[in-house]
Each structure stands twice: as structure tokens, then as C-alpha cells.
Amino acid sequence: MPRTVLRFHGRIAGFGTGSGVRLVVGMWPRSPLGSFADVMVERADGHRILLAPSDAVAEFVGATYVFDEVRIVPVAYSRIGREITVTAGPLSARFTVGTISPLGRLLRLVPRGIATRPGWLRLIDPVARVLVPGARTAGSAGQGRREYYGVTSARAITGITATWDGDDLGALERLHPPVRFGFGSAPASPHIVEVVTTIVEQG
């Protein structure tokens, strides 16, 4: 049966805050939807929000993951040195990227051409669950689709400043409990990873 293969090239940053709000920021310079960024938010009470920059992104991401609320708002990011700034509707965040983490050094042992292949990611998914609790490399993307996370590099996030509707979200914390948007969470330790996300749609 013919398949459609969609690949998203970019970075994902995941971290918690002292207020209990947990954030996963996707920055995608190359994708089937063009260049865009989106933010997935889970509040301390478990309410899940998608901040998407367009109807097309909201429709695609909303069909792939699970949210209680979807907002279409301007989403932008920029990087100067080791600081990344993200604005998305009510959210304003700036976080500092550190050096390559032990996880990142481990990932570098796998050649990039292999690290992003769905077959490899399907094979190592059980290992990834043990090495990085909450993380997955393969799973369901909804509507009969399969999704694969090919992470090729990882750096620690060392500090944040973030507000929601002007209210301070607090200091940097672990991403705990794991977020519940899809089949897996980002690492509990605050990280930004380079990733190729592959979604395979059955024809």
C-alpha cells in the first residue's frame, strides 16, 4: 500500500517551571508546513494547550497530539549566542542553552544517517524508554499514522525567564511529571535536542 512520509527537521526544547507549568517548544526551519514554531503547554492542573501560528499547523499538530485547548497566535523565536527567545500569544520565554549533555555525547555515537531511520528508531525504542524515562523514539501519531523521533544532539537548558500573561512562571525545573500530549514525553532533565521527526501515513 502506498505510503506518505513527512519529515520535520528542527529542534525541540522541553522544560518545567517553578509554577508547575511545563513547556515543549518546537522550532522547525524545514518541514512540509514550511518554517514554523509551536508551543505545547501543560499547566499544573493538567490542562493541555497548543499555541500554533496558523490554522494549518493547528490542524496538523492537533490531529497528531492531544490537547484540551488550541489557540492560534503569532509564534516566533530567535537565537543570539546561547540564548533563545520565544514569544507565543500569552507566553514570553527566554532560555539559555548549555554545553552538550551526557545524553548528547551518547547520541553522537550513532551516525546521523542511521539515527533518523524509522527502522532503527523502532528497534531502539525499548532501550530509549530505559535510558531516558518518559522518552520514546517510535509510536502512534493518530489516525493510523506512525511517528519516529530521530534525535541527533542534545544540550542542557541551564536557565529560563518566562511569563504567561505577564505573570512570572518561576525558576527552571525538571519536566516532571511527564507531559501528556502524545505517546512520549521530552526528557525530564531540561534539554534542547536536534531532531528529525518522521511521520508515516498509510495510503
mmCIF file of C-alpha atoms in Angstrom:
data_model
loop_
_atom_site.group_PDB
_atom_site.id
_atom_site.type_symbol
_atom_site.label_atom_id
_atom_site.label_comp_id
_atom_site.label_asym_id
_atom_site.label_seq_id
_atom_site.Cartn_x
_atom_site.Cartn_y
_atom_site.Cartn_z
ATOM 1 C CA MET A 1 0.000 0.000 0.000
ATOM 2 C CA PRO A 2 1.470 3.441 -0.919
ATOM 3 C CA ARG A 3 2.739 5.493 1.989
ATOM 4 C CA THR A 4 3.238 9.214 2.573
ATOM 5 C CA VAL A 5 6.364 10.085 4.537
ATOM 6 C CA LEU A 6 6.548 13.532 6.181
ATOM 7 C CA ARG A 7 9.796 14.787 7.744
ATOM 8 C CA PHE A 8 10.215 17.714 10.119
ATOM 9 C CA HIS A 9 13.776 18.974 10.725
ATOM 10 C CA GLY A 10 14.386 21.166 13.745
ATOM 11 C CA ARG A 11 14.807 21.442 17.488
ATOM 12 C CA ILE A 12 12.627 20.674 20.480
ATOM 13 C CA ALA A 13 13.139 22.336 23.867
ATOM 14 C CA GLY A 14 11.432 20.903 26.942
ATOM 15 C CA PHE A 15 11.496 22.206 30.496
ATOM 16 C CA GLY A 16 9.421 22.731 33.617
ATOM 17 C CA THR A 17 8.921 25.868 35.698
ATOM 18 C CA GLY A 18 8.504 26.649 39.375
ATOM 19 C CA SER A 19 4.809 27.375 38.813
ATOM 20 C CA GLY A 20 4.221 23.798 37.634
ATOM 21 C CA VAL A 21 3.715 24.857 34.009
ATOM 22 C CA ARG A 22 5.650 22.586 31.647
ATOM 23 C CA LEU A 23 6.614 23.659 28.140
ATOM 24 C CA VAL A 24 7.671 21.902 24.948
ATOM 25 C CA VAL A 25 8.777 24.288 22.195
ATOM 26 C CA GLY A 26 9.147 23.037 18.624
ATOM 27 C CA MET A 27 11.270 25.080 16.186
ATOM 28 C CA TRP A 28 11.017 23.745 12.631
ATOM 29 C CA PRO A 29 13.002 25.577 9.909
ATOM 30 C CA ARG A 30 12.317 22.732 7.426
ATOM 31 C CA SER A 31 9.006 20.927 7.279
ATOM 32 C CA PRO A 32 6.102 20.059 4.957
ATOM 33 C CA LEU A 33 4.306 23.035 6.553
ATOM 34 C CA GLY A 34 7.166 25.435 5.870
ATOM 35 C CA SER A 35 9.215 27.109 8.586
ATOM 36 C CA PHE A 36 7.282 27.492 11.841
ATOM 37 C CA ALA A 37 7.376 27.171 15.616
ATOM 38 C CA ASP A 38 4.749 25.909 18.018
ATOM 39 C CA VAL A 39 4.444 25.558 21.786
ATOM 40 C CA MET A 40 2.791 22.782 23.769
ATOM 41 C CA VAL A 41 1.868 23.738 27.328
ATOM 42 C CA GLU A 42 0.695 21.617 30.229
ATOM 43 C CA ARG A 43 -0.422 23.531 33.299
ATOM 44 C CA ALA A 44 -0.006 22.294 36.857
ATOM 45 C CA ASP A 45 -3.660 21.187 36.832
ATOM 46 C CA GLY A 46 -3.063 19.024 33.736
ATOM 47 C CA HIS A 47 -4.785 21.331 31.216
ATOM 48 C CA ARG A 48 -3.002 20.971 27.855
ATOM 49 C CA ILE A 49 -2.758 23.903 25.425
ATOM 50 C CA LEU A 50 -1.365 24.122 21.891
ATOM 51 C CA LEU A 51 -0.117 27.528 20.738
ATOM 52 C CA ALA A 52 0.041 27.335 16.940
ATOM 53 C CA PRO A 53 0.877 30.048 14.379
ATOM 54 C CA SER A 54 -1.691 29.089 11.731
ATOM 55 C CA ASP A 55 -4.802 27.034 11.008
ATOM 56 C CA ALA A 56 -2.695 24.554 9.017
ATOM 57 C CA VAL A 57 -0.264 23.962 11.884
ATOM 58 C CA ALA A 58 -3.091 23.776 14.429
ATOM 59 C CA GLU A 59 -4.950 21.222 12.315
ATOM 60 C CA PHE A 60 -1.912 19.007 11.717
ATOM 61 C CA VAL A 61 -0.462 19.125 15.237
ATOM 62 C CA GLY A 62 -3.924 18.871 16.786
ATOM 63 C CA ALA A 63 -4.534 15.678 14.816
ATOM 64 C CA THR A 64 -1.187 14.218 15.904
ATOM 65 C CA TYR A 65 -1.262 15.031 19.624
ATOM 66 C CA VAL A 66 -3.934 15.538 22.287
ATOM 67 C CA PHE A 67 -4.875 18.950 23.699
ATOM 68 C CA ASP A 68 -7.669 20.375 25.796
ATOM 69 C CA GLU A 69 -7.371 23.753 24.079
ATOM 70 C CA VAL A 70 -5.884 25.060 20.838
ATOM 71 C CA ARG A 71 -5.039 28.734 20.317
ATOM 72 C CA ILE A 72 -3.905 30.266 17.043
ATOM 73 C CA VAL A 73 -1.476 33.062 17.938
ATOM 74 C CA PRO A 74 1.697 34.590 16.495
ATOM 75 C CA VAL A 75 4.623 32.319 17.396
ATOM 76 C CA ALA A 76 8.220 33.430 16.864
ATOM 77 C CA TYR A 77 11.678 32.525 18.083
ATOM 78 C CA SER A 78 15.195 33.880 17.744
ATOM 79 C CA ARG A 79 18.637 32.852 18.883
ATOM 80 C CA ILE A 80 21.530 35.087 19.888
ATOM 81 C CA GLY A 81 24.554 33.179 21.112
ATOM 82 C CA ARG A 82 23.334 30.673 23.672
ATOM 83 C CA GLU A 83 20.045 32.431 24.375
ATOM 84 C CA ILE A 84 16.798 31.515 22.630
ATOM 85 C CA THR A 85 13.770 33.778 22.908
ATOM 86 C CA VAL A 86 10.253 32.516 22.193
ATOM 87 C CA THR A 87 7.020 34.519 22.025
ATOM 88 C CA ALA A 88 3.662 32.837 21.540
ATOM 89 C CA GLY A 89 0.479 34.708 22.435
ATOM 90 C CA PRO A 90 0.406 34.848 26.259
ATOM 91 C CA LEU A 91 3.846 33.250 26.565
ATOM 92 C CA SER A 92 7.166 35.047 26.614
ATOM 93 C CA ALA A 93 10.213 32.917 27.374
ATOM 94 C CA ARG A 94 13.963 33.175 27.174
ATOM 95 C CA PHE A 95 16.195 30.222 27.928
ATOM 96 C CA THR A 96 19.924 29.622 27.980
ATOM 97 C CA VAL A 97 21.466 26.659 26.177
ATOM 98 C CA GLY A 98 24.450 24.977 27.813
ATOM 99 C CA THR A 99 27.051 22.533 26.609
ATOM 100 C CA ILE A 100 26.427 19.113 25.095
ATOM 101 C CA SER A 101 24.992 16.907 27.805
ATOM 102 C CA PRO A 102 25.941 13.277 28.600
ATOM 103 C CA LEU A 103 22.830 12.297 26.623
ATOM 104 C CA GLY A 104 24.114 14.362 23.696
ATOM 105 C CA ARG A 105 27.508 12.643 23.809
ATOM 106 C CA LEU A 106 25.789 9.272 23.766
ATOM 107 C CA LEU A 107 23.679 10.280 20.772
ATOM 108 C CA ARG A 108 26.789 11.306 18.848
ATOM 109 C CA LEU A 109 27.942 7.692 18.819
ATOM 110 C CA VAL A 110 25.234 6.858 16.268
ATOM 111 C CA PRO A 111 25.841 8.105 12.679
ATOM 112 C CA ARG A 112 23.218 10.658 11.669
ATOM 113 C CA GLY A 113 22.173 8.631 8.626
ATOM 114 C CA ILE A 114 21.205 5.770 10.910
ATOM 115 C CA ALA A 115 19.916 7.811 13.856
ATOM 116 C CA THR A 116 16.955 9.203 11.915
ATOM 117 C CA ARG A 117 15.814 5.999 10.172
ATOM 118 C CA PRO A 118 12.394 4.704 11.266
ATOM 119 C CA GLY A 119 13.646 1.098 11.315
ATOM 120 C CA TRP A 120 16.435 1.993 13.750
ATOM 121 C CA LEU A 121 14.115 4.113 15.900
ATOM 122 C CA ARG A 122 11.598 1.298 16.093
ATOM 123 C CA LEU A 123 14.378 -1.074 17.188
ATOM 124 C CA ILE A 124 15.831 1.136 19.938
ATOM 125 C CA ASP A 125 12.525 2.385 21.391
ATOM 126 C CA PRO A 126 12.603 -0.105 24.314
ATOM 127 C CA VAL A 127 16.174 0.984 25.141
ATOM 128 C CA ALA A 128 15.284 4.683 24.954
ATOM 129 C CA ARG A 129 12.490 4.181 27.476
ATOM 130 C CA VAL A 130 15.003 2.795 29.985
ATOM 131 C CA LEU A 131 17.837 5.283 29.341
ATOM 132 C CA VAL A 132 15.586 8.376 29.295
ATOM 133 C CA PRO A 133 12.422 7.692 31.341
ATOM 134 C CA GLY A 134 9.340 9.122 29.642
ATOM 135 C CA ALA A 135 11.023 9.432 26.249
ATOM 136 C CA ARG A 136 10.073 7.334 23.219
ATOM 137 C CA THR A 137 11.511 7.081 19.721
ATOM 138 C CA ALA A 138 8.550 5.415 17.998
ATOM 139 C CA GLY A 139 4.803 5.376 18.496
ATOM 140 C CA SER A 140 1.370 6.318 17.212
ATOM 141 C CA ALA A 141 0.712 9.689 15.584
ATOM 142 C CA GLY A 142 -3.051 9.113 15.494
ATOM 143 C CA GLN A 143 -5.341 8.301 12.562
ATOM 144 C CA GLY A 144 -3.366 5.150 11.729
ATOM 145 C CA ARG A 145 -0.078 7.026 11.354
ATOM 146 C CA ARG A 146 3.289 6.216 12.939
ATOM 147 C CA GLU A 147 5.768 8.755 14.288
ATOM 148 C CA TYR A 148 9.538 8.466 14.808
ATOM 149 C CA TYR A 149 11.840 10.814 16.734
ATOM 150 C CA GLY A 150 15.412 10.750 15.444
ATOM 151 C CA VAL A 151 17.399 12.821 17.943
ATOM 152 C CA THR A 152 20.965 13.550 16.859
ATOM 153 C CA SER A 153 22.192 16.019 19.502
ATOM 154 C CA ALA A 154 21.203 17.220 22.966
ATOM 155 C CA ARG A 155 22.223 20.202 25.072
ATOM 156 C CA ALA A 156 21.187 21.094 28.588
ATOM 157 C CA ILE A 157 18.982 24.109 29.250
ATOM 158 C CA THR A 158 20.627 25.957 32.131
ATOM 159 C CA GLY A 159 18.255 28.831 32.887
ATOM 160 C CA ILE A 160 14.950 30.420 31.918
ATOM 161 C CA THR A 161 12.930 33.574 32.281
ATOM 162 C CA ALA A 162 9.282 33.020 31.366
ATOM 163 C CA THR A 163 5.933 34.735 31.806
ATOM 164 C CA TRP A 164 2.323 33.871 30.953
ATOM 165 C CA ASP A 165 0.026 36.872 30.512
ATOM 166 C CA GLY A 166 2.717 38.839 32.313
ATOM 167 C CA ASP A 167 2.850 36.541 35.347
ATOM 168 C CA ASP A 168 6.250 35.026 36.188
ATOM 169 C CA LEU A 169 6.294 31.251 35.714
ATOM 170 C CA GLY A 170 9.165 30.764 38.156
ATOM 171 C CA ALA A 171 12.588 29.196 38.006
ATOM 172 C CA LEU A 172 13.762 26.380 35.741
ATOM 173 C CA GLU A 173 12.602 22.957 36.919
ATOM 174 C CA ARG A 174 12.604 19.399 35.647
ATOM 175 C CA LEU A 175 9.906 18.401 33.164
ATOM 176 C CA HIS A 176 8.036 16.393 35.768
ATOM 177 C CA PRO A 177 5.550 14.853 35.747
ATOM 178 C CA PRO A 178 5.941 13.905 32.075
ATOM 179 C CA VAL A 179 3.782 15.857 29.644
ATOM 180 C CA ARG A 180 0.789 14.025 28.142
ATOM 181 C CA PHE A 181 0.457 15.311 24.585
ATOM 182 C CA GLY A 182 1.375 12.154 22.704
ATOM 183 C CA PHE A 183 2.930 8.717 23.081
ATOM 184 C CA GLY A 184 6.023 10.039 24.898
ATOM 185 C CA SER A 185 7.445 12.977 26.797
ATOM 186 C CA ALA A 186 10.588 15.060 26.437
ATOM 187 C CA PRO A 187 13.444 14.170 28.836
ATOM 188 C CA ALA A 188 12.782 15.111 32.456
ATOM 189 C CA SER A 189 16.085 16.970 32.598
ATOM 190 C CA PRO A 190 15.644 20.305 30.743
ATOM 191 C CA HIS A 191 17.087 19.859 27.266
ATOM 192 C CA ILE A 192 17.044 21.170 23.739
ATOM 193 C CA VAL A 193 17.540 18.473 21.129
ATOM 194 C CA GLU A 194 18.167 18.430 17.401
ATOM 195 C CA VAL A 195 15.681 16.078 15.819
ATOM 196 C CA VAL A 196 14.236 14.745 12.605
ATOM 197 C CA THR A 197 10.603 13.795 13.226
ATOM 198 C CA THR A 198 9.208 11.382 10.643
ATOM 199 C CA ILE A 199 5.504 10.715 10.277
ATOM 200 C CA VAL A 200 4.446 7.825 8.070
ATOM 201 C CA GLU A 201 0.901 7.900 6.724
ATOM 202 C CA GLN A 202 -0.562 4.747 5.226
ATOM 203 C CA GLY A 203 -2.055 5.276 1.787
#
